[in-house]
Coordinates of C-alpha atoms in Angstrom, one line a residue:
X1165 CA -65.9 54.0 12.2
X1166 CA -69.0 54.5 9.6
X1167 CA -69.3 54.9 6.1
X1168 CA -72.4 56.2 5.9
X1169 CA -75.5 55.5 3.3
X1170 CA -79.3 56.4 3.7
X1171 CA -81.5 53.3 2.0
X1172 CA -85.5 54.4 1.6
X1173 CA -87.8 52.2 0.4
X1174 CA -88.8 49.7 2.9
X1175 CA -90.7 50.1 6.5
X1176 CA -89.0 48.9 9.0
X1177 CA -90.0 45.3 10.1
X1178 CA -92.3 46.0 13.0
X1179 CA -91.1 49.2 13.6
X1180 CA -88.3 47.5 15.1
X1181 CA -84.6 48.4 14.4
X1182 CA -82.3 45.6 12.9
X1183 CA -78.6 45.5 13.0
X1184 CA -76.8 43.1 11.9
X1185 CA -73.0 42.3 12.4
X1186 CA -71.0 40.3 10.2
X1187 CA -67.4 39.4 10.3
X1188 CA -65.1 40.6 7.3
X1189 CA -62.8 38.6 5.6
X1190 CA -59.3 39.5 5.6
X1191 CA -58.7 42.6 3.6
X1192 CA -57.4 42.6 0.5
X1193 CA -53.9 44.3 0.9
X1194 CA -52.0 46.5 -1.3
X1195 CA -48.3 46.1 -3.2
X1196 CA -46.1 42.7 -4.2
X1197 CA -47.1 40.8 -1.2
X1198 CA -45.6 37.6 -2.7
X1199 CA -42.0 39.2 -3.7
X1200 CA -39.0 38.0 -2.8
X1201 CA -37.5 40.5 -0.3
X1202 CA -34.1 42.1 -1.7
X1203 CA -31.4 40.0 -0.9
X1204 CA -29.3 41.8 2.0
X1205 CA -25.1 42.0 0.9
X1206 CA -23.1 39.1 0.8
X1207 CA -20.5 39.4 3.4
X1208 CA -16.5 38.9 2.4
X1209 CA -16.0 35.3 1.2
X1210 CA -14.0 33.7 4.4
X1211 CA -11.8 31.7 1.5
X1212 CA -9.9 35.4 0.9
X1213 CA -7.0 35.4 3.7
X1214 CA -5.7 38.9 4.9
X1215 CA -2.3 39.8 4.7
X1216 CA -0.7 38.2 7.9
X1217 CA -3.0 35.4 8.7
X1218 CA -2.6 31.7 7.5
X1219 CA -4.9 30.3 5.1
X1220 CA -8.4 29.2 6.0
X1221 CA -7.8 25.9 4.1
X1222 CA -4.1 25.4 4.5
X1223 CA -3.5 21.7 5.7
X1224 CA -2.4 22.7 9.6
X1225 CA -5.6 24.8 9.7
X1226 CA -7.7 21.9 8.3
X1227 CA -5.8 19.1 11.0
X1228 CA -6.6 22.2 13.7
X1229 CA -10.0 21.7 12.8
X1230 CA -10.5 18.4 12.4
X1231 CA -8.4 17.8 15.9
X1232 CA -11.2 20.6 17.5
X1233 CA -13.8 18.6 16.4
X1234 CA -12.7 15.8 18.8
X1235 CA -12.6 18.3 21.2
X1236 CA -9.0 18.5 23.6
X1237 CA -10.0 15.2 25.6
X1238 CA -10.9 13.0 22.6
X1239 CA -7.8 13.9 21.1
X1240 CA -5.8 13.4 24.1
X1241 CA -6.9 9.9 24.1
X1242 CA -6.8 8.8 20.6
X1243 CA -3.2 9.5 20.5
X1244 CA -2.9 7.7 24.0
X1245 CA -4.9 4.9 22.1
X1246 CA -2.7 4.8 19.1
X1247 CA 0.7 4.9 20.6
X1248 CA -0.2 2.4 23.0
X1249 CA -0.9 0.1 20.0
X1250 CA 2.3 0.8 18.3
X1251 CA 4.9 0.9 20.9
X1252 CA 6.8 -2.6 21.5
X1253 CA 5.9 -4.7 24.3
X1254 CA 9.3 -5.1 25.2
X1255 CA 9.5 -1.0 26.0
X1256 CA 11.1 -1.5 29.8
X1257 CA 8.1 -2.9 31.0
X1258 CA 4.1 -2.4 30.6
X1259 CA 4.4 0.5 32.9
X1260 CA 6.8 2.6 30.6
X1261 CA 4.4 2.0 27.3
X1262 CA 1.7 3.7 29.6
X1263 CA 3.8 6.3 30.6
X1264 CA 5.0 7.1 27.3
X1265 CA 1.3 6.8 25.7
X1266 CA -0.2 8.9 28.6
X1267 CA 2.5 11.7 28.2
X1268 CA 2.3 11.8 24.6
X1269 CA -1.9 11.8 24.3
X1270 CA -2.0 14.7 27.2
X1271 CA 0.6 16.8 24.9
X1272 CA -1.3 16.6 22.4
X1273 CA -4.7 17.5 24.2
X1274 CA -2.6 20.8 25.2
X1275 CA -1.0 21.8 22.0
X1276 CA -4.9 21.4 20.2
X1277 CA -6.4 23.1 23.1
X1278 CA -4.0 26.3 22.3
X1279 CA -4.5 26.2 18.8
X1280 CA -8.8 26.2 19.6
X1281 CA -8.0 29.1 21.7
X1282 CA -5.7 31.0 19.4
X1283 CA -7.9 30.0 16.5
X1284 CA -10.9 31.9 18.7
X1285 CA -8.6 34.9 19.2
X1286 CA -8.0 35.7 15.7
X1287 CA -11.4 35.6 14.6
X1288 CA -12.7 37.8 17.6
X1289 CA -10.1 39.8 16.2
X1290 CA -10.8 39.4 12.4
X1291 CA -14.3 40.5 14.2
X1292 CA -13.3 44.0 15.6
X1293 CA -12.0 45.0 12.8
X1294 CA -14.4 44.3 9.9
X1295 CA -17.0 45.9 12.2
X1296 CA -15.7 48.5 14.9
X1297 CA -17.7 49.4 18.2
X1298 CA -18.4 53.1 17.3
X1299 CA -19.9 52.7 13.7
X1300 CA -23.4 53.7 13.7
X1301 CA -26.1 51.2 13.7
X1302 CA -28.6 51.7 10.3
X1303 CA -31.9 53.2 10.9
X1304 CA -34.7 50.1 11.8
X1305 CA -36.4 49.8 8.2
X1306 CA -39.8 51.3 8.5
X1307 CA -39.3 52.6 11.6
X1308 CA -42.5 55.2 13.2
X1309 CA -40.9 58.3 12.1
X1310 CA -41.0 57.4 8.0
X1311 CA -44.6 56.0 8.9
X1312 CA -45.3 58.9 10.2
X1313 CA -43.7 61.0 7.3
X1314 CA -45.6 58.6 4.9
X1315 CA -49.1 59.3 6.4
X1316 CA -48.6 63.0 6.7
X1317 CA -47.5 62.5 2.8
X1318 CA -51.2 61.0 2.3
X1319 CA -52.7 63.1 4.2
X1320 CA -51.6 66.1 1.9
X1321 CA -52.4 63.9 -1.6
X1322 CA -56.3 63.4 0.0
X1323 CA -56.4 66.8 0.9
X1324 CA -59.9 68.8 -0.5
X1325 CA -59.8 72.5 -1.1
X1326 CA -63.0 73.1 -2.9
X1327 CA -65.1 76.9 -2.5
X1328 CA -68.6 76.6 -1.6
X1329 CA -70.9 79.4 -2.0
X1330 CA -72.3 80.6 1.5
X1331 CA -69.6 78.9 3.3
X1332 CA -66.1 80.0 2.4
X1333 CA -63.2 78.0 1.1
X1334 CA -63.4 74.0 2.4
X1335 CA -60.1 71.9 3.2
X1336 CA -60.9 68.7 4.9
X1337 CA -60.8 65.4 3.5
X1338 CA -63.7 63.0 2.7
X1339 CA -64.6 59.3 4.1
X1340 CA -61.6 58.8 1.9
X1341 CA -57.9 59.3 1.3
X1342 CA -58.6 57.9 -2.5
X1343 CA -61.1 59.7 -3.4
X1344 CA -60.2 63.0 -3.6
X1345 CA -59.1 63.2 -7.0
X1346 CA -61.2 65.5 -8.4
X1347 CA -61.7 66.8 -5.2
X1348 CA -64.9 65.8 -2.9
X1349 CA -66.3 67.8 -0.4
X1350 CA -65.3 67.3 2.6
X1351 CA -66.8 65.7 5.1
X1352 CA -67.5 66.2 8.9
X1353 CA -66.3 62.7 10.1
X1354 CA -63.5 62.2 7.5
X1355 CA -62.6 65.8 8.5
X1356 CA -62.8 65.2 12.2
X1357 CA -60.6 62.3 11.8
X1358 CA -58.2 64.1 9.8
X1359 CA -57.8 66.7 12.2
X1360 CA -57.0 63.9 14.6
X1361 CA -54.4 62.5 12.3
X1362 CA -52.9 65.7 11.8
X1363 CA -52.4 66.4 15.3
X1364 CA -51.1 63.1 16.4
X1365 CA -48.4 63.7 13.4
X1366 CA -47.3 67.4 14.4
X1367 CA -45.7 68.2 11.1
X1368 CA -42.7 70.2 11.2
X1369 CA -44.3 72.3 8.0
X1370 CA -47.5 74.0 7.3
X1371 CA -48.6 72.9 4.6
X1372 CA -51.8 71.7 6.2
X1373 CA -52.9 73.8 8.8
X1374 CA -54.7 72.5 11.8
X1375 CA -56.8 76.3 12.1
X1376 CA -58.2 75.8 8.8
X1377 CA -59.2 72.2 9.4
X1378 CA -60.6 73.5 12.4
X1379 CA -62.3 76.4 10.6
X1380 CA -64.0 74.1 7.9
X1381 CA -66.0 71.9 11.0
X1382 CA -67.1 74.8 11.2
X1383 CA -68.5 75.8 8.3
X1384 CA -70.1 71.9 7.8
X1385 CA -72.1 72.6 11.0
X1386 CA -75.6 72.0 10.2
X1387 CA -78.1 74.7 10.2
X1388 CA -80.2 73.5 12.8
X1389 CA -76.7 72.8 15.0
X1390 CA -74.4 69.5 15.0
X1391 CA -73.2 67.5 12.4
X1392 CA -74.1 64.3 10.7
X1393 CA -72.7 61.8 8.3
X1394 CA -73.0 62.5 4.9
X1395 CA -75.5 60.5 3.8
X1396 CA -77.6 61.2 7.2
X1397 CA -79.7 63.7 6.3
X1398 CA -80.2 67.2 7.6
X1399 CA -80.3 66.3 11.3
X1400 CA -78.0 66.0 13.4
X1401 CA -76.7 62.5 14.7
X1402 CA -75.1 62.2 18.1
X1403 CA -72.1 59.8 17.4
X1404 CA -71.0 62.6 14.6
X1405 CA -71.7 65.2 16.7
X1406 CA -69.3 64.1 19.7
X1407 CA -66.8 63.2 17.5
X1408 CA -66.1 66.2 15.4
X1409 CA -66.9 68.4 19.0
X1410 CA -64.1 66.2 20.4
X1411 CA -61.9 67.3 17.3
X1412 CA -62.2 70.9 18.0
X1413 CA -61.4 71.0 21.6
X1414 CA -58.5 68.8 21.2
X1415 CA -57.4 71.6 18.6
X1416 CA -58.0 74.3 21.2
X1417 CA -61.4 75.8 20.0
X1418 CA -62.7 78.7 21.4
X1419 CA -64.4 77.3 25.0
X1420 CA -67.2 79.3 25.1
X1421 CA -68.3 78.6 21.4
X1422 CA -67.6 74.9 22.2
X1423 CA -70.1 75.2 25.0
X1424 CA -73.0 76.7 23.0
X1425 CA -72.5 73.8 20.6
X1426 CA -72.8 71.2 23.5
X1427 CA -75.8 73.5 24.9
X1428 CA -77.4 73.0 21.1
X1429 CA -76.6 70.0 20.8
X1430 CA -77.9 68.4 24.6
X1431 CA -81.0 66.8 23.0
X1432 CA -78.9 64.4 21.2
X1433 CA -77.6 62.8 24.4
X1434 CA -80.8 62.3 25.2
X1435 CA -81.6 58.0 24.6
X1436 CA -85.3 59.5 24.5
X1437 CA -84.6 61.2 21.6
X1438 CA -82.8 58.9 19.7
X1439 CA -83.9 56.0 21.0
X1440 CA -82.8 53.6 18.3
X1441 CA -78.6 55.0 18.4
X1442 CA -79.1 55.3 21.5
X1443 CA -79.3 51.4 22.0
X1444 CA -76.2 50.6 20.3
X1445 CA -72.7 49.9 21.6
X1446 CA -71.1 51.8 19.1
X1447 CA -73.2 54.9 19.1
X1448 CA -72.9 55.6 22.6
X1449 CA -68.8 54.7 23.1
X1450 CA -68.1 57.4 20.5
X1451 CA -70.2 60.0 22.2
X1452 CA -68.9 59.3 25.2
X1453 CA -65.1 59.5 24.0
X1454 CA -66.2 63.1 21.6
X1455 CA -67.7 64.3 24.9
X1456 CA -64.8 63.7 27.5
X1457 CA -62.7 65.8 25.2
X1458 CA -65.2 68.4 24.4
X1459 CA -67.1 68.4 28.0
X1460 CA -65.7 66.5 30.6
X1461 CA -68.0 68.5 32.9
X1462 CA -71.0 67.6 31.0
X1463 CA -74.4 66.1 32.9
X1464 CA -74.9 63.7 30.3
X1465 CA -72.0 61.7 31.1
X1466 CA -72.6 60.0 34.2
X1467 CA -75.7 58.7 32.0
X1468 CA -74.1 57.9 28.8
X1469 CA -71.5 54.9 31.3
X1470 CA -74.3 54.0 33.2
X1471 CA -76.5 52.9 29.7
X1472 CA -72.9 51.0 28.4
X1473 CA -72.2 49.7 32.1
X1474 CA -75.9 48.2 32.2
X1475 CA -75.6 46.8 28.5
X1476 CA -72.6 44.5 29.3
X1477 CA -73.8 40.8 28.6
X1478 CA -72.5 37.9 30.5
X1479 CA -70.5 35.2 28.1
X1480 CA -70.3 31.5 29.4
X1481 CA -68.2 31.0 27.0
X1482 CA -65.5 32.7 28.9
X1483 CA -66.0 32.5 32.4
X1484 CA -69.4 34.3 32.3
X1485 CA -67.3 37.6 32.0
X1486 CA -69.0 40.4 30.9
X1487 CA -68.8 42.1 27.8
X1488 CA -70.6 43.7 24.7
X1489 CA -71.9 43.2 21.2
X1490 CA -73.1 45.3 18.7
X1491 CA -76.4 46.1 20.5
X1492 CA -76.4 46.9 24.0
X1493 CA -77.5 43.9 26.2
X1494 CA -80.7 46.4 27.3
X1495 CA -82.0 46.7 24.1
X1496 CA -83.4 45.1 20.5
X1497 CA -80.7 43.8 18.4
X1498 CA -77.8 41.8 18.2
X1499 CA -75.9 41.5 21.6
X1500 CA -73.8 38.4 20.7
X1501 CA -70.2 38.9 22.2
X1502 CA -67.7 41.1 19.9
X1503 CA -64.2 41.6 20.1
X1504 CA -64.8 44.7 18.9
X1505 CA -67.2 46.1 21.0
X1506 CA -66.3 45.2 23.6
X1507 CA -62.6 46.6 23.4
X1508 CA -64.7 49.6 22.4
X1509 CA -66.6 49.7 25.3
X1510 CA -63.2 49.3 27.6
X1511 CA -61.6 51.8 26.0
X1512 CA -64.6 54.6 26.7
X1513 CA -64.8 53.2 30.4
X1514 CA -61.3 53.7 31.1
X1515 CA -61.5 57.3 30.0
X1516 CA -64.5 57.9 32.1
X1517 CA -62.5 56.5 35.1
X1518 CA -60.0 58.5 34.5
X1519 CA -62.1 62.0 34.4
X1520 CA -65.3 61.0 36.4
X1521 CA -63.8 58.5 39.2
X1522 CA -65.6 54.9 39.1
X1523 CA -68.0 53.0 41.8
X1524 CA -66.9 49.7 42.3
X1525 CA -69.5 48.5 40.1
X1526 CA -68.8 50.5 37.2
X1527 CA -65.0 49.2 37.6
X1528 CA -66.1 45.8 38.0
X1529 CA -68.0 45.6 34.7
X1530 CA -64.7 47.4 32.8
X1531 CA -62.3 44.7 34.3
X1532 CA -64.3 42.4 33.4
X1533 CA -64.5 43.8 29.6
X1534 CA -60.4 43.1 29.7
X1535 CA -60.6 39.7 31.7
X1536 CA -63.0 38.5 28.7
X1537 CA -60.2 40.0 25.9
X1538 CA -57.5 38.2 27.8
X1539 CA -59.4 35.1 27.4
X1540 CA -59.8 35.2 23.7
X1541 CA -58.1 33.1 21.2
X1542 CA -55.3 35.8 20.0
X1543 CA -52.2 34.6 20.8
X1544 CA -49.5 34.0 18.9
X1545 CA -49.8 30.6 18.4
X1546 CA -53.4 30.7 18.1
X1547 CA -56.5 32.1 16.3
X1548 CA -57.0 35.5 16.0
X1549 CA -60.3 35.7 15.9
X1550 CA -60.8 38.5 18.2
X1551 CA -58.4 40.3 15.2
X1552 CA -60.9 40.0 12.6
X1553 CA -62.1 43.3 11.1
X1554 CA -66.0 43.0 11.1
X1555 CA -69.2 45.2 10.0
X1556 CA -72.3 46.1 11.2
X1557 CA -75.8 47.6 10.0
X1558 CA -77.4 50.5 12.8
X1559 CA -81.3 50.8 11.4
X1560 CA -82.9 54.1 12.5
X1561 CA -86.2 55.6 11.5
X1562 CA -85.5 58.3 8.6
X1563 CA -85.6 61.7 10.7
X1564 CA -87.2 62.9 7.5
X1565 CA -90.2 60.2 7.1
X1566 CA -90.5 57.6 9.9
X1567 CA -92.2 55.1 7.5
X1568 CA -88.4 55.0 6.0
X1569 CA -84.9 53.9 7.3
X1570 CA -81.4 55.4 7.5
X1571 CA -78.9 52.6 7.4
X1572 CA -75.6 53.4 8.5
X1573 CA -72.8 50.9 7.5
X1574 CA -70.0 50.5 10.0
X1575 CA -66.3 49.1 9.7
X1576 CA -64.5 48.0 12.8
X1577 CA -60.6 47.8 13.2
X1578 CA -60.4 44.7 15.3
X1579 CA -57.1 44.7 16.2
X1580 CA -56.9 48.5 16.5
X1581 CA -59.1 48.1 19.2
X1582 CA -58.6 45.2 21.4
X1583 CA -55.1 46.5 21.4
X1584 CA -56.2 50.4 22.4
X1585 CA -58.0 48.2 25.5
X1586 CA -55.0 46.1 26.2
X1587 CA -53.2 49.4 26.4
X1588 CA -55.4 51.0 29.0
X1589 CA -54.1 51.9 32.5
X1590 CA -55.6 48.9 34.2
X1591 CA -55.0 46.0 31.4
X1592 CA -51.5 45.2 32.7
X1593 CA -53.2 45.0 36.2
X1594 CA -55.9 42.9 35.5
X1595 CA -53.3 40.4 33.4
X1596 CA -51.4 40.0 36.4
X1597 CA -54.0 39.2 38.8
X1598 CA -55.3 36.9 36.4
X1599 CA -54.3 35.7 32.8
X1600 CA -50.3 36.7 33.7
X1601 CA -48.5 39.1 31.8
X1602 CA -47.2 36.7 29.5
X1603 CA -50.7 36.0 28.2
X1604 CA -50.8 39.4 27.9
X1605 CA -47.8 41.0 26.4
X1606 CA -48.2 38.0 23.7
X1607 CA -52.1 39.3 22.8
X1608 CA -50.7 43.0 22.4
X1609 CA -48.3 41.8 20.5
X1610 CA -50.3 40.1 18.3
X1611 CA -52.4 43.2 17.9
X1612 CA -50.2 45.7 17.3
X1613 CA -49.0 43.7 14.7
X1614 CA -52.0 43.0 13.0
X1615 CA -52.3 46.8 12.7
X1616 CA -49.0 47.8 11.4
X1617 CA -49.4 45.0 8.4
X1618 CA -52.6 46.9 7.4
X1619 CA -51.0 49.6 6.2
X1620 CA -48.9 50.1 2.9
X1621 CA -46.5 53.8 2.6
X1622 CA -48.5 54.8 5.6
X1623 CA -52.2 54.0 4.4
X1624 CA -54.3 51.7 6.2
X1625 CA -56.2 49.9 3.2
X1626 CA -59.8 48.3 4.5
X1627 CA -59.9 47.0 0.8
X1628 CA -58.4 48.4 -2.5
X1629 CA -61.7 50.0 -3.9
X1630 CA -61.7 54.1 -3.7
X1631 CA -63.6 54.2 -0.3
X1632 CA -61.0 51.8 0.9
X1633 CA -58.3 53.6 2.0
X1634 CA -61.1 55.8 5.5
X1635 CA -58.9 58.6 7.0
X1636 CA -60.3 56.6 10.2
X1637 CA -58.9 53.7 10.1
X1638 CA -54.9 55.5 9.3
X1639 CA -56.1 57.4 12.5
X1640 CA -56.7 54.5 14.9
X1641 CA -53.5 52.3 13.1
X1642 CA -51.1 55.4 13.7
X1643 CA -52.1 56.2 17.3
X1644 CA -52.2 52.5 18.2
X1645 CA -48.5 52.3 17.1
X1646 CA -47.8 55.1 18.9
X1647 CA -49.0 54.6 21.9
X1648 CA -47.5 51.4 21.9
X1649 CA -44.0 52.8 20.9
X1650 CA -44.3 55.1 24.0
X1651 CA -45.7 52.3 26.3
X1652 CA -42.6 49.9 25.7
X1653 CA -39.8 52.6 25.7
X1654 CA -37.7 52.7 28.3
X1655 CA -35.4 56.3 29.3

């Protein structure tokens, strides 16, 4: 998801659009990563008897023992062994020293097998009663719920409530969650994403209100219609656009002022008309996830997958399987396979199935998205590559002056989003027809817990700098680990 700054200066290199993606390090990562986790208690010493059982290292116990070790038949016949050499030759015969050995070793064997077995007993025993059946298991140590509480606790630190003449009281959040303090004015996409955030948590107080979320969208609508990034300029970008749009139907907006947004706002679907967003994999797979919520009826759909099904790339590198970089394969830019992307692109495809239906084409080139993830290198035994949180540069022409350039900077949560594709309704089918669900379960795995050790007291930290902690990236980590709660539980 961006973070958004407009660079002027330069012409564009023949009038050509660059974009460049780069993969990240590592993030930095928050708190005492290298302490020593608390010790847990130290159980009851075994040396302290309780009243009514024999001494742990009294000397039958410790002949007990050492007999067990033998186990019942080597004991049997070391006795048999012994007596056999200490008995007299002259004991009624050869046969009768046998006899007498035998007997002697296989009493033995029995009385240490009895003791093993009573031994057992009393610990079971010893067992029940330091820990009976019906106490109640402790709570799993950050378990979702006080995730959930601790983002919902950000959330409300990050908060902005700022007045702005003309518009009426703000409360949204910026890029943010650290830099609210003074507050910052809000912004549409760190707003939208908030409003997600907040609805996926479903507080049990109202101390943020989803209506006046809602309300502030609003109010940051641009004059001529839409919305854009804050560093965009005064037109409207699509990507924004869907997104926030998306935001407010999912918080039940008023239908009929949603529509006369989308009607505004048609032009930007348009690849004519923004020809250089238009031509990027990450553009186009958030307006067609903002518009499936806002307008699942909308003409421009059927479009919008037939420009990302037509930008899929073939990889040799794994089985010629299709997939996507950060330019689509159909236009100028950088189309070298990314995880990232191409989960992306999966993820939007799958929702389009699911409200528009598929050709066999279209679900050809999504399958084939997920066959290329399955074949990646993130296992949990080897690279995780695919994991990686990378960045990209998307170049437009300044809407402003054309001789200029609007960069937009974009982060992307790797593992956030190869594990919301390995989530979708036909990953586990593809795995099985091809990679096994083994291969599978043990690359979502992986994933999901990539995301969760992102994240300190419920913050997902990109890096520790003040536009570090994006109210994106806590959106995408809590609703992967949700989803993924829901997926595995079992009624």
């Amino acid at each position: 998801m961006p973070f958004a700054r407009a660079v002027r200066g330069c012409a564009p290199e023949g009038g050509r659009e660059q974009m460049v993606l780069r993969q990240g390090l590592p993030p930095r990562r928050s708190g005492a990563a290298g302490r020593s986790p608390v010790p847990g208690p130290t159980p009851p010493s075994a040396a302290t008897p309780r009243s009514g059982a024999a001494p742990p290292d009294s000397a039958p116990a410790r002949l007990v023992t050492w007999l067990g070790r033998l186990g019942v038949p080597a004991a049997a016949f070391a006795v048999f062994q012994a007596l056999l050499g200490i008995l007299p030759q002259n004991l009624a015969g050869e046969a009768a020293r046998y006899c007498v050995a035998a007997t002697a070793g296989i009493g033995v064997g029995a009385v240490v097998w009895l003791a093993a077995v009573l031994l057992r007993t009393r610990a079971a025993a010893a067992a029940a009663v330091a820990a009976p059946a019906d106490a109640p298991a402790p709570p799993p140590a950050g378990s979702l719920p006080d995730l959930m509480d601790d983002t919902y606790q950000a959330l409300r630190r990050g908060l902005s409530v700022i007045e702005v003449s003309g518009r009426g009281p703000l409360i949204g959040w910026p890029h943010s969650l650290a830099e609210s303090d003074p507050p910052v004015h809000p912004t549409a996409f760190g707003t939208a994403y908030g409003l997600h955030l907040l609805l996926d948590i479903a507080p049990y107080d109202g101390r943020i209100r989803a209506g006046q979320v809602a309300e502030t969208l609003w109010r940051l609508r641009l004059p001529g219609g839409g919305w854009a990034a804050r560093s965009q300029g005064s037109g409207a970008r699509p990507e924004v656009s869907a997104t926030v749009l998306g935001a407010l139907a999912r918080a039940g907006a008023d239908p009929r002022l949603l529509e006369a947004e989308i009607r505004s706002c048609e032009v930007l679907w348009n690849p004519d008309h923004d020809a250089s967003g238009l031509a990027n994999t990450y553009v186009v797979t958030n307006v067609l996830r903002g518009l499936l919520r806002a307008a699942p009826g909308s003409t421009a759909l059927d479009g919008l997958r037939e420009v990302l099904v037509n930008g899929a790339t073939a990889d040799p590198a794994r089985g010629n399987h299709r997939c996507w970089g950060a330019a689509l394969a159909t236009g100028r830019g950088n189309s070298a396979p990314s995880a990232a992307h191409t989960a992306r692109a999966v993820v939007a495809l799958d929702r389009a199935a699911r409200v528009l239906g598929e050709d066999a084409r279209q679900r050809t080139v999504r399958e084939e998205g997920l066959r290329w993830l399955l074949a990646g290198p993130a296992t949990p035994t080897g690279g995780v590559s695919d994991l990686q949180n990378c960045q990209e540069e998307v170049r437009r022409p300044d809407q402003e002056d054309p001789l200029h350039q609007e960069l937009l900077s974009v982060r992307h949560f790797a593992a956030a989003w190869v594990a919301r594709a390995l989530m979708t309704d036909g990953a586990r089918k593809v795995a099985a027809e091809d990679a096994g669900l083994a291969a599978w379960e043990a690359q979502l795995t992986t994933a999901v817990t990539r995301v969760r050790g992102m994240q300190r007291g419920g913050v997902w930290r990109w890096d520790d700098g003040p536009m570090g902690h994006p109210v994106w990236m806590a959106y995408q980590g809590l609703s992967v680990l949700r989803r993924h709660a829901l997926m595995v539980y079992r009624p």
